XYZ file of C-alpha atoms in Angstrom:
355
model
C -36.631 -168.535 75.917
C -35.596 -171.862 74.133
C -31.982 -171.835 74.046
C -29.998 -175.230 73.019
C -33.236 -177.235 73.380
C -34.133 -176.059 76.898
C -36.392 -173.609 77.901
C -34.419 -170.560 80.291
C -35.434 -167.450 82.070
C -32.889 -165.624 83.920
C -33.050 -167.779 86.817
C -32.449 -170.607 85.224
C -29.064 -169.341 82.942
C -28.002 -168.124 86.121
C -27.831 -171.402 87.764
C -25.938 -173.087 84.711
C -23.257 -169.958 83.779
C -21.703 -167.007 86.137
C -21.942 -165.106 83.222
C -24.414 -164.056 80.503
C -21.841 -164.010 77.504
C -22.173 -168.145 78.103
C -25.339 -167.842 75.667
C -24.681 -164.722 73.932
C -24.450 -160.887 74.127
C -22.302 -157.530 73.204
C -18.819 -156.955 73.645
C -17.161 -153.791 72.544
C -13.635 -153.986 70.846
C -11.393 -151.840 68.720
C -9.941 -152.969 65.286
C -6.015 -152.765 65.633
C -4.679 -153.081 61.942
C -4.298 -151.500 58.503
C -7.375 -149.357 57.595
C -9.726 -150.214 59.863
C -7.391 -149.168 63.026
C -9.345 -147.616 65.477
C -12.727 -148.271 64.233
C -14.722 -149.471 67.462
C -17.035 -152.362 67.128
C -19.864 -153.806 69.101
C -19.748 -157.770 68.499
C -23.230 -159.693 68.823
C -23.749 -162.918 68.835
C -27.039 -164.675 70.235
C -27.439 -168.765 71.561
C -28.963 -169.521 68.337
C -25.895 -168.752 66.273
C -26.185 -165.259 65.081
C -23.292 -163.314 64.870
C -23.195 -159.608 63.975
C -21.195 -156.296 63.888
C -21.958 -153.110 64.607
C -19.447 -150.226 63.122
C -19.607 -147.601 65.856
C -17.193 -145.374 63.941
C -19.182 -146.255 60.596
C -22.693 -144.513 61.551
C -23.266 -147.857 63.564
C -24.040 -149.936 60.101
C -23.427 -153.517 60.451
C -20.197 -154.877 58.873
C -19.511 -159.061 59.313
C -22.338 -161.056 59.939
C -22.714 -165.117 60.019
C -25.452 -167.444 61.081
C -23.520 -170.956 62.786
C -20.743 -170.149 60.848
C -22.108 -169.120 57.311
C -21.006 -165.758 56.379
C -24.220 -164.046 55.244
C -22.657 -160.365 55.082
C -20.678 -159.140 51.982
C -16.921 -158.625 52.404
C -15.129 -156.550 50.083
C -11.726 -155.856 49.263
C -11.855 -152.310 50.760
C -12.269 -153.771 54.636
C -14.118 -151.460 56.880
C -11.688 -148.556 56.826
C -11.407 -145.960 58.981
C -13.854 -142.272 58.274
C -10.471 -140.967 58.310
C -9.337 -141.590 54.975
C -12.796 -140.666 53.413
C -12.371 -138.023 51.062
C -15.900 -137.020 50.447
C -15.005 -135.204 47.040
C -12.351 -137.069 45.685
C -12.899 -138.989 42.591
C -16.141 -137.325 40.951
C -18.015 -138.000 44.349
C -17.630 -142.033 44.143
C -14.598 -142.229 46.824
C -17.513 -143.803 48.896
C -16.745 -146.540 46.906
C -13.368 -147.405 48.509
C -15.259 -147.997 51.556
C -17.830 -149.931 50.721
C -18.243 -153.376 52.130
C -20.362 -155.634 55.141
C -23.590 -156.167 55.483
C -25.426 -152.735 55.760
C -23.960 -149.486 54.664
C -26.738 -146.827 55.471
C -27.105 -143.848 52.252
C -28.203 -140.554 53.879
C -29.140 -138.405 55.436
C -29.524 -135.316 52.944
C -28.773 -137.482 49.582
C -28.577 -141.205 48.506
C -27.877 -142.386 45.152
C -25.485 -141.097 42.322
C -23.201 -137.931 43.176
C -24.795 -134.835 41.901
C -24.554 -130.995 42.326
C -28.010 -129.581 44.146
C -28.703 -125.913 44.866
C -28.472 -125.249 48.748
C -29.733 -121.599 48.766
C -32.066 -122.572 51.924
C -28.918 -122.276 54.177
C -28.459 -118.838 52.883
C -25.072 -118.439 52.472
C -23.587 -116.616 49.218
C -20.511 -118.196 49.210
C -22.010 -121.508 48.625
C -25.050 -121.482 46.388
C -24.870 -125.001 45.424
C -23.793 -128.334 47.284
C -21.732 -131.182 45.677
C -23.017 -134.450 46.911
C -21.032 -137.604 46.328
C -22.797 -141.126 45.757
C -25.118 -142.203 48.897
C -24.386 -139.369 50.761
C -21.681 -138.625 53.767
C -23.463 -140.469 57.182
C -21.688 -143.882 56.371
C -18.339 -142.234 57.124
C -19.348 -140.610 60.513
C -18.796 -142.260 63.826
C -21.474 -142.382 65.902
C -21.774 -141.024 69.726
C -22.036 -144.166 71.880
C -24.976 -143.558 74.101
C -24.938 -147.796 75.665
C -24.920 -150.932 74.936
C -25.410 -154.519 76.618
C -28.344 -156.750 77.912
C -32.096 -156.145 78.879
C -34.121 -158.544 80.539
C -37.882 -157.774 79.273
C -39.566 -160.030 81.639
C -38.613 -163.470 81.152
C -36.643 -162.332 77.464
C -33.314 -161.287 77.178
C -32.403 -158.267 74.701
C -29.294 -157.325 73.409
C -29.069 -153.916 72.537
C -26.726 -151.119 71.124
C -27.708 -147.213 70.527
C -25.600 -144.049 69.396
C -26.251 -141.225 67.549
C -24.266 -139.895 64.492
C -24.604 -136.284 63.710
C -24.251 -135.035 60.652
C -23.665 -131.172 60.377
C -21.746 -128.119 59.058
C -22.123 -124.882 59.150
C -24.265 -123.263 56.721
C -25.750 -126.239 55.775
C -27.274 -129.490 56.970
C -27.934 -130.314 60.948
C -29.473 -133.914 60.582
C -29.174 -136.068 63.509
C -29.961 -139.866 63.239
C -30.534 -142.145 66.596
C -30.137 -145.916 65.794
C -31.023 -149.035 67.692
C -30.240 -152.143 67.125
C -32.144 -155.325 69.418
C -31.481 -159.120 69.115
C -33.080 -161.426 71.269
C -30.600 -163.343 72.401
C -32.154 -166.915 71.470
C -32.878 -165.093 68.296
C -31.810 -165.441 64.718
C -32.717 -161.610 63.997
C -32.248 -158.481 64.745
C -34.038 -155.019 64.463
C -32.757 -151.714 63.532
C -34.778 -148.352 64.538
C -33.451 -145.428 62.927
C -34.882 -141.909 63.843
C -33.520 -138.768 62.023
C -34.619 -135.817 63.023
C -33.925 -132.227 61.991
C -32.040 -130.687 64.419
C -31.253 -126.996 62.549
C -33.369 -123.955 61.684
C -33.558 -124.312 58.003
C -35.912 -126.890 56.041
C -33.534 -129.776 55.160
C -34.157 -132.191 52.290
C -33.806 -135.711 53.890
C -33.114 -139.546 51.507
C -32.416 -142.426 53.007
C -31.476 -145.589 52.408
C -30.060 -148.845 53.184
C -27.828 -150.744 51.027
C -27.752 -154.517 52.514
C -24.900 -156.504 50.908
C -25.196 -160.209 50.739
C -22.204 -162.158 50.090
C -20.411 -165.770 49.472
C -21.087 -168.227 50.954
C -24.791 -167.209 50.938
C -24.987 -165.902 47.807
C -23.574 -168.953 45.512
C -24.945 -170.224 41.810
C -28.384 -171.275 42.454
C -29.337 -168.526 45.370
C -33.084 -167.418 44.870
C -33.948 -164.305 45.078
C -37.526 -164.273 46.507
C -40.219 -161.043 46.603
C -43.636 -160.225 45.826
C -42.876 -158.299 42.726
C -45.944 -156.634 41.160
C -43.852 -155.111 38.189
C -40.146 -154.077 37.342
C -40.331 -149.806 37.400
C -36.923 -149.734 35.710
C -33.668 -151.516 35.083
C -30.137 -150.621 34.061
C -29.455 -150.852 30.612
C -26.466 -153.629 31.375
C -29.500 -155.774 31.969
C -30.945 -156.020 28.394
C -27.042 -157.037 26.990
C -26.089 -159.382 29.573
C -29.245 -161.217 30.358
C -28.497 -162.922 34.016
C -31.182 -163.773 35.933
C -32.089 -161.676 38.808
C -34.276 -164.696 39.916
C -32.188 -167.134 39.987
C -28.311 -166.146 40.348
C -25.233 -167.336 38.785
C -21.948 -168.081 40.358
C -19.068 -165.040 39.930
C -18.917 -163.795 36.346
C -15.887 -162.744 34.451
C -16.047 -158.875 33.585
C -20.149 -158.119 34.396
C -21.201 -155.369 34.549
C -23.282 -154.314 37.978
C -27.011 -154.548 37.048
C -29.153 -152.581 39.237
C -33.952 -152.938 39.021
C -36.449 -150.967 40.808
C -39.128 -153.359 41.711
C -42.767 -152.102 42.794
C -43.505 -154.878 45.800
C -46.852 -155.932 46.975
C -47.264 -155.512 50.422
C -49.192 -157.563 52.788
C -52.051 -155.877 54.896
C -49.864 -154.973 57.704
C -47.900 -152.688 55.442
C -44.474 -155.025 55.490
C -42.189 -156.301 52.057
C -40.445 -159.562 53.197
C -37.612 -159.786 49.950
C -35.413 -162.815 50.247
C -32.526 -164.813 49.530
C -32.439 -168.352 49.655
C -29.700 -170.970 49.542
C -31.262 -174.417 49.263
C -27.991 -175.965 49.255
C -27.029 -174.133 52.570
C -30.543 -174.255 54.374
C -30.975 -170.940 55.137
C -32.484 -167.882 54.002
C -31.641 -164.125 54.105
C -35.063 -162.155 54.829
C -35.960 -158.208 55.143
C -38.841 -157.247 56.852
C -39.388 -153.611 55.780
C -42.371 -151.199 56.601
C -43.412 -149.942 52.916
C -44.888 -147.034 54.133
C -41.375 -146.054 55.691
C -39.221 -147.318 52.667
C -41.775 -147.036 49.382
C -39.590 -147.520 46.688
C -37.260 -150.949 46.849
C -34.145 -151.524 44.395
C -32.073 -155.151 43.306
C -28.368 -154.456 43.013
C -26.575 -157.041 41.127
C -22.760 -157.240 41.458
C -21.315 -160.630 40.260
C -18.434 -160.020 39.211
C -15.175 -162.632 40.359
C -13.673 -160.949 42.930
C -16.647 -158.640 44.207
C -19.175 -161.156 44.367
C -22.347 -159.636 45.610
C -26.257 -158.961 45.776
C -27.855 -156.116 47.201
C -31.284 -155.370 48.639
C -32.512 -151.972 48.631
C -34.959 -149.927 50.829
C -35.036 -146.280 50.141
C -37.056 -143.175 50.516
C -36.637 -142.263 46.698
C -37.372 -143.743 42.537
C -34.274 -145.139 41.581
C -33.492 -142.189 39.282
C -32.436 -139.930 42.730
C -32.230 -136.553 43.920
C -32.599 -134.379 40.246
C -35.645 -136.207 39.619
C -37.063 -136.127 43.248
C -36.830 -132.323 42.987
C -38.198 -131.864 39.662
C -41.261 -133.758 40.625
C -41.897 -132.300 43.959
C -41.371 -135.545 46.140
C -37.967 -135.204 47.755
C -38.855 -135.052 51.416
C -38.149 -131.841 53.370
C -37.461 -131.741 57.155
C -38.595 -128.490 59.235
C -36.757 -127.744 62.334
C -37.568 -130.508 65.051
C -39.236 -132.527 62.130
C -38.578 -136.312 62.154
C -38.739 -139.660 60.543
C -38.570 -143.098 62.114
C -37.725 -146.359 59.867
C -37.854 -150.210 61.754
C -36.104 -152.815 59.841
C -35.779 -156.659 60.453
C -32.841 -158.718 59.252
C -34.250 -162.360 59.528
C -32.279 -165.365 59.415
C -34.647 -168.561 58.575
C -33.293 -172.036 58.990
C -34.936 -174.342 56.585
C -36.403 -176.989 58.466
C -36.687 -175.750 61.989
């Protein structure tokens, strides 16, 4: 491993530092204040200046994140508050909205996308016919069962690593279970993210996924590209046609915009991968996806640059834009038999211009 301009194996970092945590690695703390208290996170940081959160108590997404000092992840007024105070039904089903903020905020694992009232009669129960699901689904406000986390030597490479699994379950209904790991090299400037959900219950279980990854200031600024291999725009929200920003190119915070939100159709390479970007010239750097198509067909653009909230989102999901109704009425909404799976592997790539 090259690490500060020298190459190091174990041996060698062993000679130089008593401890590991000299170059990088995990530590696990708990949040002590306001809404966030008692949330426990797993902090990441690797020798080439990558620094990263994990949300334990938030279905392990990813909240702060900051290459060298750049904040790269979106923070949001809301904080990273506690699953606590989530009231799943409250406000029309978009009280997932007053928790909404970092870098990654994973939609799942029975619905993503706009709140909307399904029929559940698969879980045979009479007293509830029908299932209210509120926007992008409940597994973002479930804490996750710690099952490790630390440092891996993989011959003469050094992985940081975190896993848990967050269940998500009730009876007479849903019993979805989702096993995440997330790997850093630690002279990286990425890391990877395996999810696995499986099907845990006895009664075929519709299954969305998604991953809503929030890029903020100082990343996101006036002039930020957005880069991707866009074969065509599938659809766009109508705020797009009145307001007119580019979705190339991106403006600094507007006063009073309204979110705009595209489906675009990407073109992937012959290994089956999308590589969407952002790019700060000014900065250096550049925010990069690397996302298995055949896991994550359908890829969306959220636009939120508004003063105050100032952020871009990039997309991957199992479903059209359009959601659940329409994934039933055309027969594509994924269904899960008992002990079914699905596995989705995800790279969130920091690129240095230059180096």
């Amino acid at each position: 491993m090259r690490i500060h301009g020298k190459e190091h194996d174990s041996r060698s970092l062993s000679r130089v530092a008593g401890d590991l945590s000299a170059a990088g690695g995990v530590r696990s703390v708990v949040l002590e204040d306001g809404s966030e208290r008692g949330i426990r996170v797993l902090e990441f940081h690797t020798a080439a200046g990558l620094r990263f959160e994990v949300l334990v108590d938030r279905a392990m997404d990813v909240g702060a994140a900051e290459f060298r000092g750049i904040g790269i992840g979106w923070h949001s007024a809301t904080g990273y508050r506690h699953p606590g105070f989530h009231e799943e039904a409250d406000e029309q089903g978009l009280a997932w909205l007053r928790s909404f903020s970092g870098l990654m905020v994973t939609a799942g694992l029975d619905h993503a996308l706009e709140p909307i009232e399904v029929d559940a009669s698969e879980y045979r129960y009479y007293e509830r016919p029908t299932v209210r699901q509120g926007q992008h689904g409940r597994v973002a406000n479930i804490p996750a069962r710690l099952h490790g986390y630390g440092e891996r030597w993989d011959g003469q490479r050094c992985v940081l690593w975190a896993e848990g699994e967050v269940r998500q379950a009730a009876i007479f209904a849903e019993h979805l279970r989702m096993t995440r790991r997330i790997e850093a090299d630690l002279a990286g400037s990425e890391f990877r993210i395996t999810d696995t959900v499986v099907n845990a219950g006895h009664d075929p279980t519709p299954h969305m996924f998604l991953y809503h990854i929030n890029v903020g200031w100082p990343l996101l600024d006036k002039g930020t590209r957005f880069e991707a291999p866009i074969e065509r725009t599938l659809w766009q929200s109508d705020s797009v046609a009145h307001q007119g920003v580019s979705h190339l190119v991106l403006p600094g915070p507007q006063a009073a915009m309204y979110e705009q939100v595209y489906e675009h159709e990407l073109r992937a390479d012959p290994d089956g991968k999308v590589r969407p970007r952002l790019v700060n010239d000014g900065l250096g750097l550049a925010f990069e996806l690397e996302i298995d198509q055949r896991q994550f067909p359908y890829f969306f653009q959220w636009m939120h640059l508004r003063e105050g909230a100032y952020a871009v989102g990039l997309e991957p999901c199992t479903n059209h834009v359009e959601g659940e109704r329409r994934a039933r009425d055309e027969g594509s909404l994924i269904w899960l038999e008992h002990g079914q799976s699905r596995t989705y592997t995800t790279t969130f790539r920091v690129i240095s211009q230059g180096e």
